[in-house]
Coordinates of C-alpha atoms in Angstrom, one line a residue:
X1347 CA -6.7 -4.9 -19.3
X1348 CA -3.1 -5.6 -19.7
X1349 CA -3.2 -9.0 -18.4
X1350 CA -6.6 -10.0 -20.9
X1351 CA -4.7 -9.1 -24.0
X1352 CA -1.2 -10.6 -23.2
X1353 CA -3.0 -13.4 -22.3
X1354 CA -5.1 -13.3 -25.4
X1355 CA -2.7 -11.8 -27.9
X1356 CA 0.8 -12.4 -27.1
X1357 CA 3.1 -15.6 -27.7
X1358 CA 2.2 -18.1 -25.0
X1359 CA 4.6 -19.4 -22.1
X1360 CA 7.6 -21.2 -24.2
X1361 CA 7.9 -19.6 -26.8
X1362 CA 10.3 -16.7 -25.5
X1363 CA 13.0 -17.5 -22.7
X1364 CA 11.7 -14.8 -20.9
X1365 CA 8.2 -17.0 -20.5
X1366 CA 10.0 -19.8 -20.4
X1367 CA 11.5 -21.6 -16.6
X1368 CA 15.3 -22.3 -17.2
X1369 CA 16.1 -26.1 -17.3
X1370 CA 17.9 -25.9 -14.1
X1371 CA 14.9 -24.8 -12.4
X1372 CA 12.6 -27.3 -14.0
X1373 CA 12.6 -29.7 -11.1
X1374 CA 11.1 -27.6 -8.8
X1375 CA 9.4 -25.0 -10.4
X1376 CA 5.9 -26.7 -9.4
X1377 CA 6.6 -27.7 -6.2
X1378 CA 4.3 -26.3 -3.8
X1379 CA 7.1 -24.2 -1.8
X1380 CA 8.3 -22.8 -4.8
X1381 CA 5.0 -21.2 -6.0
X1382 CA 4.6 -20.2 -2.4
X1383 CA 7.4 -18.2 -2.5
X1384 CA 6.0 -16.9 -6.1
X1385 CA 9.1 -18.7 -8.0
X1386 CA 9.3 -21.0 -10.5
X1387 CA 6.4 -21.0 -13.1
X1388 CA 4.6 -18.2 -11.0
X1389 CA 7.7 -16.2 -11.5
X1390 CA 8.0 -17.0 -15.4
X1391 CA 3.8 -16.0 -15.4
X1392 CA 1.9 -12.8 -16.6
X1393 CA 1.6 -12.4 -12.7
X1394 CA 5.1 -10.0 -13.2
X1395 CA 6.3 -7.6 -15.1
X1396 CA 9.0 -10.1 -17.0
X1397 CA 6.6 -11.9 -18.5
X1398 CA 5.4 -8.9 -21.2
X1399 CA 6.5 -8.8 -24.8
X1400 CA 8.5 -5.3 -25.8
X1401 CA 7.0 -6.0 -29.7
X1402 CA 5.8 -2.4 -30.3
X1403 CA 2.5 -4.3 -31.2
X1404 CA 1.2 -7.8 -30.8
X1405 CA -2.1 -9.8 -31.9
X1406 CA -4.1 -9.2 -35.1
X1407 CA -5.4 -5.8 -33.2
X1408 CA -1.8 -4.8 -33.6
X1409 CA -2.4 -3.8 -29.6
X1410 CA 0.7 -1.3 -28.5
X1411 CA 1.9 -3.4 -24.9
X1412 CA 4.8 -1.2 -24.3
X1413 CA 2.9 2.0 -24.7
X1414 CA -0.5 0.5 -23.1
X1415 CA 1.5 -0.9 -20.1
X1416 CA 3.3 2.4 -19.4
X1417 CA 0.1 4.5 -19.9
X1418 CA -2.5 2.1 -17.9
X1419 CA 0.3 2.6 -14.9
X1420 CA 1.0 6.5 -15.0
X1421 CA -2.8 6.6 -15.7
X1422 CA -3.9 4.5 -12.7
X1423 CA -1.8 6.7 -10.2
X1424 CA -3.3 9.6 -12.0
X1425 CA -6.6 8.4 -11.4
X1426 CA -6.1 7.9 -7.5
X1427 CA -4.9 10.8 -7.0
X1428 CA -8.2 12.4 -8.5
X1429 CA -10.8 10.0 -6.8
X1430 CA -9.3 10.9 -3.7
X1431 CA -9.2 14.6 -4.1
X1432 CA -12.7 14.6 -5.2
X1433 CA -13.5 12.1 -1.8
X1434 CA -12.0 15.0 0.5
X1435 CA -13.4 17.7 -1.3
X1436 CA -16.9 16.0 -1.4
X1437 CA -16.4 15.2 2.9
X1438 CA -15.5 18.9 3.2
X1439 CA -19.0 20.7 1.6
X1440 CA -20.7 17.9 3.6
X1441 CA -19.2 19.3 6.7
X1442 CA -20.5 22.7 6.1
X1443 CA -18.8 25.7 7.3
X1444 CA -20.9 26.3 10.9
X1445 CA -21.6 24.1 14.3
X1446 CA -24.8 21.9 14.3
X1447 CA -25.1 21.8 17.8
X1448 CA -27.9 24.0 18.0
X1449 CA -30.6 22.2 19.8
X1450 CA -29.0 18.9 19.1
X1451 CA -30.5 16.6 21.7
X1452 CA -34.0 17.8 20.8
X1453 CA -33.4 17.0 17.0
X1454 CA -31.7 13.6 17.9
X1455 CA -34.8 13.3 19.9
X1456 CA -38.2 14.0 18.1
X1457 CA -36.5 12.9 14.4
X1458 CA -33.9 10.0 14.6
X1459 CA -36.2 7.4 13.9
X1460 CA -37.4 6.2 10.4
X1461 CA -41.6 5.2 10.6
X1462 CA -41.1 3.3 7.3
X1463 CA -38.9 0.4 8.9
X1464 CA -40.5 -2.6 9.2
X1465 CA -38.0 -5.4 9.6
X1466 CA -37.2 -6.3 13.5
X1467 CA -33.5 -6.9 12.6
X1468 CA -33.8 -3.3 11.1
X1469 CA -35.4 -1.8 13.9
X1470 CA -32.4 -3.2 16.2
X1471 CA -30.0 -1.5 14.7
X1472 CA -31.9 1.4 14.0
X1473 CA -32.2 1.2 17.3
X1474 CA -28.2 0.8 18.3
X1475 CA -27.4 3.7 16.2
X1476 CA -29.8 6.5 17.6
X1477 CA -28.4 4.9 20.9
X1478 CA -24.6 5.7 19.7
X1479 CA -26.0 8.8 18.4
X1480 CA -26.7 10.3 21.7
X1481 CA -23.6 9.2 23.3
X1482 CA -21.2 10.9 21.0
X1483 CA -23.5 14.1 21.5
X1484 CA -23.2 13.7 25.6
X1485 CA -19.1 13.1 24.9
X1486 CA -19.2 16.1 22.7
X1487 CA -21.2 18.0 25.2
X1488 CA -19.6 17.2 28.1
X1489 CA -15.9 18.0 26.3
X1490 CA -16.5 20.8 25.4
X1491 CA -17.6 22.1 29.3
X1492 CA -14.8 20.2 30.3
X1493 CA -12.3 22.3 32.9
X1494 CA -8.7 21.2 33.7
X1495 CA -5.2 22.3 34.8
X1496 CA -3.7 23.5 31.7
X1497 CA -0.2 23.5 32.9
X1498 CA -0.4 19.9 34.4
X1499 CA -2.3 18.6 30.5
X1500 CA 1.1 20.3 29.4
X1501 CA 3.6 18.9 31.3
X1502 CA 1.6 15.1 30.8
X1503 CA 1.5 15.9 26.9
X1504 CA 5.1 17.1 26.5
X1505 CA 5.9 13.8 28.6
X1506 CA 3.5 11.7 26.5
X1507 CA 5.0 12.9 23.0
X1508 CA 8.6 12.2 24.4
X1509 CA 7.6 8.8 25.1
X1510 CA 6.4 8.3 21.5
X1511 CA 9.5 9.9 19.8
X1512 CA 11.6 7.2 22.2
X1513 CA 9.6 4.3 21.1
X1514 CA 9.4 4.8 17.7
X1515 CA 13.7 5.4 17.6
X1516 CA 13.9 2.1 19.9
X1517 CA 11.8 0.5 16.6
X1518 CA 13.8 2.0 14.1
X1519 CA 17.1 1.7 15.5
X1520 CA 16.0 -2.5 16.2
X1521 CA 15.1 -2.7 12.8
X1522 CA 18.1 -1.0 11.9
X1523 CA 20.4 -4.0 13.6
X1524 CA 18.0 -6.5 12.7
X1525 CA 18.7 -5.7 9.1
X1526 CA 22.3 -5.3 9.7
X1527 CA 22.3 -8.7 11.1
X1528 CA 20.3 -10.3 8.3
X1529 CA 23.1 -9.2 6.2
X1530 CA 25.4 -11.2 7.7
X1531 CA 23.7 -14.3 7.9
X1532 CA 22.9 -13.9 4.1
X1533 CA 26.7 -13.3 3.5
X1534 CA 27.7 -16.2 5.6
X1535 CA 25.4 -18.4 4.2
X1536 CA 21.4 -18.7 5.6
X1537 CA 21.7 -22.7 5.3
X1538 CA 23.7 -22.4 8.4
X1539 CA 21.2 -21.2 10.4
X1540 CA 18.0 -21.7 12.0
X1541 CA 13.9 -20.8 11.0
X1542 CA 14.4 -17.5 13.5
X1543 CA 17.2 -16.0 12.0
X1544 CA 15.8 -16.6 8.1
X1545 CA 13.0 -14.6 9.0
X1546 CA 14.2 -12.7 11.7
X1547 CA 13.6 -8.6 9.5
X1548 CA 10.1 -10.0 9.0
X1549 CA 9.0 -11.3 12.9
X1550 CA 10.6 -8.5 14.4
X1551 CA 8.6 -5.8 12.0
X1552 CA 5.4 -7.9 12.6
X1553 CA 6.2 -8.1 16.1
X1554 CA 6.6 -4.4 16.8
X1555 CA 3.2 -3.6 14.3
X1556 CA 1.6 -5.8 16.9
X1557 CA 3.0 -4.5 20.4
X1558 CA 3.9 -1.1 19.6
X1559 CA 0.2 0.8 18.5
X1560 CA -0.9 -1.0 22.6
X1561 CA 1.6 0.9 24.1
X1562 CA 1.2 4.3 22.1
X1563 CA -2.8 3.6 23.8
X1564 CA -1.6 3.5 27.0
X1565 CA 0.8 6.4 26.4
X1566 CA -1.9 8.1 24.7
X1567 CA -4.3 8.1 28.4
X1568 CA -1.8 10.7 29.8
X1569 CA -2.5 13.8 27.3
X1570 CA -6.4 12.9 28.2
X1571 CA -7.6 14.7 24.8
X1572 CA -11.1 14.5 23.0
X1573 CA -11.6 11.0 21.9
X1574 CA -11.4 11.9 18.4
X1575 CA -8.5 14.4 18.8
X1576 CA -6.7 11.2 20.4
X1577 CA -7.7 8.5 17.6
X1578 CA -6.1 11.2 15.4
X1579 CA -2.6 11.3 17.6
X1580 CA -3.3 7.4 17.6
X1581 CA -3.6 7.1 14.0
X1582 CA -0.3 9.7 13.5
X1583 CA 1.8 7.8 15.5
X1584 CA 1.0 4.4 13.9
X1585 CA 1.5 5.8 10.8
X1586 CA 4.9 7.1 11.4
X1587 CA 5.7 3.3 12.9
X1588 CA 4.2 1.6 9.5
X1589 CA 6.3 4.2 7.3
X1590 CA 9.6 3.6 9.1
X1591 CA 8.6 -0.2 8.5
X1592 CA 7.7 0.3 4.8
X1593 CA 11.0 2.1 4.3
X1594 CA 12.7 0.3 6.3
X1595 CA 11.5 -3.1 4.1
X1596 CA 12.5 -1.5 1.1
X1597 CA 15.6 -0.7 1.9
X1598 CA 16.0 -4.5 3.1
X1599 CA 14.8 -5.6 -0.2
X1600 CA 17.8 -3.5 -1.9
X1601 CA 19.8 -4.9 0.2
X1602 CA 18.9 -8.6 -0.5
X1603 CA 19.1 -8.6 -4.1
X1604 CA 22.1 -6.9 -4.1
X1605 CA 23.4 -9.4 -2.4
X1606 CA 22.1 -11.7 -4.4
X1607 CA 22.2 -10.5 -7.7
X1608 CA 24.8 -7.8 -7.2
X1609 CA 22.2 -5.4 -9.1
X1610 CA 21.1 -2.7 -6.9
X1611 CA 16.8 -2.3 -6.5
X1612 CA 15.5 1.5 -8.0
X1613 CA 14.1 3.0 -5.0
X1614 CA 17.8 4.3 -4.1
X1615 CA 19.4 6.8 -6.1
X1616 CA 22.6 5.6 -6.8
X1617 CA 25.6 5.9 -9.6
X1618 CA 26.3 2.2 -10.9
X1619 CA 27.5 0.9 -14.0
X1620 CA 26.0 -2.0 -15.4
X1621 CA 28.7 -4.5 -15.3
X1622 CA 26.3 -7.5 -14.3
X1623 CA 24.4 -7.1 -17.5
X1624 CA 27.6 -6.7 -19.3
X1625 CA 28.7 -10.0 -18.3
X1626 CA 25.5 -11.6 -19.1
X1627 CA 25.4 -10.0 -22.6
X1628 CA 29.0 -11.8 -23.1
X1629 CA 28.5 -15.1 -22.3
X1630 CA 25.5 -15.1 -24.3
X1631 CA 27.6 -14.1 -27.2
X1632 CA 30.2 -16.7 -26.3
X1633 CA 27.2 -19.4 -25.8
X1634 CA 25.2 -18.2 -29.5
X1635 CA 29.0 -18.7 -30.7
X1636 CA 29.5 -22.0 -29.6
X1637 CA 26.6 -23.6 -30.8
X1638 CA 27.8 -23.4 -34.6
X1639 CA 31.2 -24.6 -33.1
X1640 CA 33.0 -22.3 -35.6
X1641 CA 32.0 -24.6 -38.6
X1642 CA 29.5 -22.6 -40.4
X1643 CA 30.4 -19.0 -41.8
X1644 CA 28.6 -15.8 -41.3
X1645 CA 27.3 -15.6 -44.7
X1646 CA 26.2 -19.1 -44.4
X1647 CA 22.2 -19.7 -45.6
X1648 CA 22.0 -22.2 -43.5
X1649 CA 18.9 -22.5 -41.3
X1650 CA 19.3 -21.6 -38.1
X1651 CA 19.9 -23.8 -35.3
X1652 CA 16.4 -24.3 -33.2
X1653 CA 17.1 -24.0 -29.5
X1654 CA 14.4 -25.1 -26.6
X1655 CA 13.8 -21.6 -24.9
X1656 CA 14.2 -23.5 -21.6
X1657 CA 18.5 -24.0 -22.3
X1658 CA 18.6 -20.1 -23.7
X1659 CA 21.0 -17.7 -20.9
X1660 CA 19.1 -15.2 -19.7
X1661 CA 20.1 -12.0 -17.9
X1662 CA 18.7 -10.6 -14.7
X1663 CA 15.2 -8.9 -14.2
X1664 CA 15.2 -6.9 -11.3
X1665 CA 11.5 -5.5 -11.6
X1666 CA 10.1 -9.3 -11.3
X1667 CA 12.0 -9.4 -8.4
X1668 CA 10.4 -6.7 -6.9
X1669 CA 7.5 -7.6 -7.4
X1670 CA 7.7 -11.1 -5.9
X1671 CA 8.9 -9.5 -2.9
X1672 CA 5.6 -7.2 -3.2
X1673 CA 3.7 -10.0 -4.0
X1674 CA 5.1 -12.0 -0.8
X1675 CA 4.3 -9.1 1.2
X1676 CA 0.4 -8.6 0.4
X1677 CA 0.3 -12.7 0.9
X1678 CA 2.1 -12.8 4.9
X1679 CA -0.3 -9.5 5.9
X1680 CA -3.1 -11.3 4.6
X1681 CA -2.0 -14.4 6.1
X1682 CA -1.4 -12.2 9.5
X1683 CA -4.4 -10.7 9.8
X1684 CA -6.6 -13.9 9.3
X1685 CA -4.7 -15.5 12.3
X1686 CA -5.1 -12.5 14.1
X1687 CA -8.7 -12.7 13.6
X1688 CA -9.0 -16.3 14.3
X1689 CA -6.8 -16.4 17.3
X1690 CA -6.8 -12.8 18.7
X1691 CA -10.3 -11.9 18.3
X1692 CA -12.6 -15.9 18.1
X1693 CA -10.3 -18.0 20.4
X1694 CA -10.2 -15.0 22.8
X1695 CA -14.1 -14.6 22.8
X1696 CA -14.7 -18.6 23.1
X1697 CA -12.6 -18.3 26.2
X1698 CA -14.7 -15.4 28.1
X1699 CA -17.8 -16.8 27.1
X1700 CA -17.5 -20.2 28.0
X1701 CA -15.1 -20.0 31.1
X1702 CA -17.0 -16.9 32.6
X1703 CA -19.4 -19.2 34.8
X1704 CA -16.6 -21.0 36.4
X1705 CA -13.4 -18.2 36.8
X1706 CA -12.6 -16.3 39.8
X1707 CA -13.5 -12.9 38.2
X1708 CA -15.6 -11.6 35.7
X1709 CA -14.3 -12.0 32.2
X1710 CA -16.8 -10.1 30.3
X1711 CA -16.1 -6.7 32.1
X1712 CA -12.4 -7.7 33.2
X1713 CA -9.4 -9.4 31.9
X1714 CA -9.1 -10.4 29.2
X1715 CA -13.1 -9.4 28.3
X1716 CA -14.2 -9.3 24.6
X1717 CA -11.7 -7.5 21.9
X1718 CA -12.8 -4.2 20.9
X1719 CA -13.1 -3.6 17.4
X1720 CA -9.7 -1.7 16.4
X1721 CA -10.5 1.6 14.3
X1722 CA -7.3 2.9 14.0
X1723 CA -5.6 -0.7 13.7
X1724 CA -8.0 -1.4 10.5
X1725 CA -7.8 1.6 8.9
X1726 CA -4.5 1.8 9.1
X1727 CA -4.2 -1.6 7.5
X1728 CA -6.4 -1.1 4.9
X1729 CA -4.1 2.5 4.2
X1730 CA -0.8 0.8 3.9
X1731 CA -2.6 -2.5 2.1
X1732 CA -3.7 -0.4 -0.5
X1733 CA 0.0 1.7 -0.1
X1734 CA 1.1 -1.8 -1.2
X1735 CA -0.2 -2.2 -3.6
X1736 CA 0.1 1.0 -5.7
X1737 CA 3.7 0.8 -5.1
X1738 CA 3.4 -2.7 -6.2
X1739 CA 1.7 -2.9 -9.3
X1740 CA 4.0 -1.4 -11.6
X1741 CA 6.3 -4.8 -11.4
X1742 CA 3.4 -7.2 -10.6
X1743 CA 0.3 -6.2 -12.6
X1744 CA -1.6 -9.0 -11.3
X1745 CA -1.2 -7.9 -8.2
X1746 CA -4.4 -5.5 -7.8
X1747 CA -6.5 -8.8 -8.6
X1748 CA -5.0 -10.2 -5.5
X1749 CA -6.1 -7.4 -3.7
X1750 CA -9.5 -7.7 -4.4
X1751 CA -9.5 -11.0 -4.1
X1752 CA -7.7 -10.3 -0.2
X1753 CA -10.0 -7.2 0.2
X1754 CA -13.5 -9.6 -0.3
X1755 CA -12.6 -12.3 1.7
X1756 CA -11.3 -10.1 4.8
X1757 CA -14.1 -8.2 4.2
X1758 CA -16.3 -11.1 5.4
X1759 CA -14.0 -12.4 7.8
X1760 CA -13.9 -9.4 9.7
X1761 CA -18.0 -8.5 9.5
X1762 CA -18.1 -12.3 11.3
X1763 CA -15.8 -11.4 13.6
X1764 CA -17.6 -7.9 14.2
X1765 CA -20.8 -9.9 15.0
X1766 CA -19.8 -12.6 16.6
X1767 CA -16.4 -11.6 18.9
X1768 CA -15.8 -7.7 19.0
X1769 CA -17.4 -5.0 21.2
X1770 CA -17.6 -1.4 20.3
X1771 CA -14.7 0.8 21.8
X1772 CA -15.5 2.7 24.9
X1773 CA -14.6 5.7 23.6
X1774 CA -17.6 7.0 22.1
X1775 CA -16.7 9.8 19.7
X1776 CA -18.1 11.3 16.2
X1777 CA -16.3 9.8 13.6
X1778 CA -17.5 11.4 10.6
X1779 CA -15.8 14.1 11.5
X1780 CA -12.8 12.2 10.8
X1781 CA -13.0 11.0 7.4
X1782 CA -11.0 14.0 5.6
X1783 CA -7.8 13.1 8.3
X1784 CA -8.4 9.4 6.7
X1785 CA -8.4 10.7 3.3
X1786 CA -5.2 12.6 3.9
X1787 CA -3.4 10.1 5.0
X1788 CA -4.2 7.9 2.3
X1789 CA -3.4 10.7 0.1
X1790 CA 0.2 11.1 1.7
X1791 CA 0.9 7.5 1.6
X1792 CA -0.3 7.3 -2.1
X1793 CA 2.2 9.9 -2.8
X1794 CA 5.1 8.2 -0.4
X1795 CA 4.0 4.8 -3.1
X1796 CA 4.4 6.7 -6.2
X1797 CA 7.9 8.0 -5.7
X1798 CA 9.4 4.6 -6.6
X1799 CA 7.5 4.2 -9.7
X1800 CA 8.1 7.9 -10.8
X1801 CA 12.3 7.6 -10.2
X1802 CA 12.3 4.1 -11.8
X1803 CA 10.4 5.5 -15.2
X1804 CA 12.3 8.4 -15.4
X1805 CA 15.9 7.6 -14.5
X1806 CA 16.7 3.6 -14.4
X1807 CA 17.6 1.9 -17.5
X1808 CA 15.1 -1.1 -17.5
X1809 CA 16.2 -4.5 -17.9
X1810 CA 17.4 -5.8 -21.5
X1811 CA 16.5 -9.2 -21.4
X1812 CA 12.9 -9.1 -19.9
X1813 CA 9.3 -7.1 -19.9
X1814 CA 7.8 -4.5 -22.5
X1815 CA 10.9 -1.9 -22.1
X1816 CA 13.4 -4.2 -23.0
X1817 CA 16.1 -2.8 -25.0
X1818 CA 15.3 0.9 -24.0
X1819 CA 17.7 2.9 -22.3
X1820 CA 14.5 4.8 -20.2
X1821 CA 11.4 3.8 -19.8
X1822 CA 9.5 6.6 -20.5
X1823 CA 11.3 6.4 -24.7
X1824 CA 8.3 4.4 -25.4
X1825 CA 6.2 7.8 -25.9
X1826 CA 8.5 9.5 -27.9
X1827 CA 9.0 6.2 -30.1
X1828 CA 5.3 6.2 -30.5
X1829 CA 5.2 10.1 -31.7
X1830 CA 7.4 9.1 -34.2
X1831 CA 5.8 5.9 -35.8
X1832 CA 2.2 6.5 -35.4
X1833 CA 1.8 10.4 -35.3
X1834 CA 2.3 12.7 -37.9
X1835 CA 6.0 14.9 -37.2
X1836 CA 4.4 18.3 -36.7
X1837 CA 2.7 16.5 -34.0
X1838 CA 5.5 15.3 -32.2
X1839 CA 6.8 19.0 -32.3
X1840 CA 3.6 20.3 -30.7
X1841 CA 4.6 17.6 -28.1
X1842 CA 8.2 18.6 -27.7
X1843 CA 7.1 22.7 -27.3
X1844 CA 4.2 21.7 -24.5
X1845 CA 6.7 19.4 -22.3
X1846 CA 9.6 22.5 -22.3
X1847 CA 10.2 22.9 -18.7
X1848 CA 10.0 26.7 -19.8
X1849 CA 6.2 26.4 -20.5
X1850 CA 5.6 23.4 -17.7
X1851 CA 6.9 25.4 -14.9
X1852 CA 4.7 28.5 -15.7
X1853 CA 1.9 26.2 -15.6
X1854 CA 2.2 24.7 -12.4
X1855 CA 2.7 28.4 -10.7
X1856 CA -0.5 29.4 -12.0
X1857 CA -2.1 26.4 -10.7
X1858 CA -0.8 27.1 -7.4
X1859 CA -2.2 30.5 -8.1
X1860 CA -5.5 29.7 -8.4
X1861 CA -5.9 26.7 -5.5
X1862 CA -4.4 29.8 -3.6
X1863 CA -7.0 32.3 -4.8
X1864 CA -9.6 29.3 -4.4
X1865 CA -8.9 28.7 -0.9
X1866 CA -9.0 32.3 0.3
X1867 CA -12.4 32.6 -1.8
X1868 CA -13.8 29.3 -0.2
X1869 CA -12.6 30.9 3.5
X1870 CA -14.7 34.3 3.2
X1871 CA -17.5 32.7 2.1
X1872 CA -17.5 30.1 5.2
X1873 CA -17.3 33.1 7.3
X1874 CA -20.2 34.7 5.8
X1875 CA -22.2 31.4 5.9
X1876 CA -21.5 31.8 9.9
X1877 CA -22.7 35.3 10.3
X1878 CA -25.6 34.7 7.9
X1879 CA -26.5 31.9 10.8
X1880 CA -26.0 34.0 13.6
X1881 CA -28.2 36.3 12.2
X1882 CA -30.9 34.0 11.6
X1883 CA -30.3 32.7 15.2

């Protein structure tokens, strides 16, 4: 929405320095590196937030940017937080309150199949799925008659959990140094060294994504839990690798355009004065000063003199930069994961099948065999992807578009490579059962995203030479600026007495109140759904 009417209503690119590429940039700001890296006229684009005017209202629809790009961002994270409340909620009345293992084999048996199939591609995987059906009842049956030493499992899952917390403070203290040492090379100067230690922060985090879940599976073998209980231990510890990585990204990023720009990035809480800006809003005075040359007085009626927006000085935007590096990011893990595909999963299964009639060994059932398809490795992905990209599209609003455009294509890639290179896992397990641990995990990480965002709007002054908040001290002064132009004042008043802490805070207890009294009501009547069925029973 906010691209379409920018791109429909607003001044087109060079007619405003800030949508304009600076002369000295001109050279290569089409080169095919430089819109790689998302710089040059990809940078000066409506892909980032730089590009967007702050006139209160623009076109002949007199459409409110500022106020529409502010509200279509709160509103978007308000909106994912409700679709995925409503998806957990929805998973949990499917789940029902009581076991349905009564008589299960006998229903699985006499009414799995569907008599109005008539397709023999159909009937296949009809077929495959009653199949899967009864092996995650046999696991379930058989775990649950399942007799062991309980202070041996101890002992194996106290040593098990150890062995995580090591690995994943051997990954963040290497990241740690890697990021230590990237700071030196960009101090020293990154021309003087090699392709390896340019992109050392970003092999060494894909690296350790790659290596690091394989080795929490083989830890994972020792606390010999229920398949599903251990995908969920998988999925936890994987989780807390990718946050550490996330973090530890952003903190890298604040790092780098410090450096760079000496302008510190808004995920940090931090107590700096704005000198940088300061010196940018000087020499442009000096500059606008010198091109009259001191010959024309200031009550002159001369016209004024016409500048190319290309030569204008401009000040630094530290939300574009942001989101190039966002942007950057989405493109590599969607680079990474179609190389993974092509070479992990197609190369791997050209090798077993063609070289299995002449090897010493059989490669099907053996080493290397077929790749499984990765549960936890995909979901994850697609958790942190879409992490991404909330956190991402404040600065870059294109950026959910590229998403899409990522999500199709994998989509397909990945359904070929389903058919055509992976085998199921071996651990057979009900996975429905899952989906509200899936859900909150996407709901925590949607929170983790939205922190950034929150801090920025509220308390860091946004740039004053690019995007729609130009020239406002906060962010967020674009609704009370809109209260008083377009709103009648008794209005804004109403406004001002419902956003007193002194009322908000009351609110929110209640709330908690009722989710409290909710919950406890939902509880009893579970329980009584379960007697009610043991009665029947």
């Amino acid at each position: 929405l906010i691209f379409s009417f920018q791109a429909l209503m607003g001044k087109p690119y060079g007619s405003l320095p800030r949508k304009t590429v600076p002369r000295a940039e001109e050279a290569s700001a089409m080169n095919f590196a430089t819109l790689w890296d998302f710089s040059g006229f990809a940078q000066y684009s409506v892909l980032f937030y730089g590009y967007y005017n702050n006139q209160r209202t623009i076109g002949w629809l007199k459409f409110r940017m500022p106020l529409s790009y502010f509200l279509v961002g709160v509103g978007t994270i308000g909106y994912s937080f409700m679709i995925v409340i409503r998806t957990m909620a929805r998973n949990a009345n499917e789940e029902g309150g009581g076991d349905d293992t009564s008589f299960n084999f006998s229903w699985k048996m006499f009414t799995s199949w569907d008599y109005l199939i008539g397709n023999p591609e159909t009937a296949d995987n009809k077929f495959a799925s009653i199949t899967t059906s009864f092996k995650e009842a046999i696991v379930e049956e058989q775990e649950s008659r399942k007799e062991e030493n309980i202070h041996l499992t101890r002992f194996l899952r106290v040593l098990a959990n150890f062995l995580a917390l090591c690995t994943l403070a051997g990954s963040g203290y290497l990241i740690f140094f890697v990021v230590r040492r990237s700071q030196k090379f960009a101090l020293e100067g990154l021309e003087n060294y090699g392709w390896w230690e340019r992109n050392e922060v970003n092999m060494v985090m894909s690296l350790l994504g790659m290596f690091c879940p394989t080795l929490f599976d083989v830890i994972s073998s020792l606390e010999n839990y229920h398949p599903r209980i251990a995908l969920r231990w998988q999925l936890g510890r994987i989780f807390a690798l990718f946050l550490g990585n996330l973090y530890t990204f952003i903190i890298a990023l604040m790092d780098e355009i410090n450096l760079k720009a000496s302008y510190l990035l808004p995920f940090i809480i931090f107590n700096m004065h704005l000198e940088e800006e300061k010196i940018v809003k000087y020499n442009m005075t000096i500059w606008e000063a010198s091109l009259y040359n001191g010959t024309i007085p200031e009550n002159s009626t001369a016209p004024p003199i016409q500048v190319d927006p290309a030569d204008v000085p401009r000040g630094p935007c530290w939300e574009t930069m942001v989101g190039q590096e966002f942007v950057r990011l989405t493109v590599s893990d969607t680079m990474t994961t179609y190389i993974t595909i092509l070479i992990g999963d197609f190369l791997r299964a050209v090798f077993v099948r063609f070289f299995n009639y002449c090897w010493c060994w059989d490669l099907e059932y053996g080493f290397p065999s077929y790749s499984e398809f990765d549960i936890s490795g995909n979901v994850l992905g697609l958790i942190f992807n879409q992490g991404m990209i909330w956190m991402g599209s404040f600065y870059a609003p294109c950026l959910p578009a590229i998403n899409v455009f990522r999500l199709h294509t994998s989509m397909y890639l990945q359904c070929w490579a389903v058919m055509c290179c992976n085998v199921p896992q071996e651990r057979v397990f009900k996975a429905s059962r899952s989906n509200n641990f899936y859900m909150a995990m996407l709901l925590f990480i949607l929170f983790l995203s939205t922190l950034p965002a929150v801090y920025t709007i509220v308390s860091i002054p946004p740039s004053f030479d690019c995007g729609p908040f130009s020239g406002k001290t906060r962010m967020f002064e674009v609704i009370s600026e809109t209260l008083e132009h377009d709103f009648p004042s008794w209005f804004g008043k109403v406004f001002g007495y419902a956003s007193n802490p002194g009322l908000i805070l009351p609110f929110i207890l209640l709330m908690v109140l009722s989710i409290y009294y909710l919950n406890a009501t939902s509880k009893s009547y579970k329980e009584a759904n379960l007697e009610l069925k043991k009665k029947l029973q």
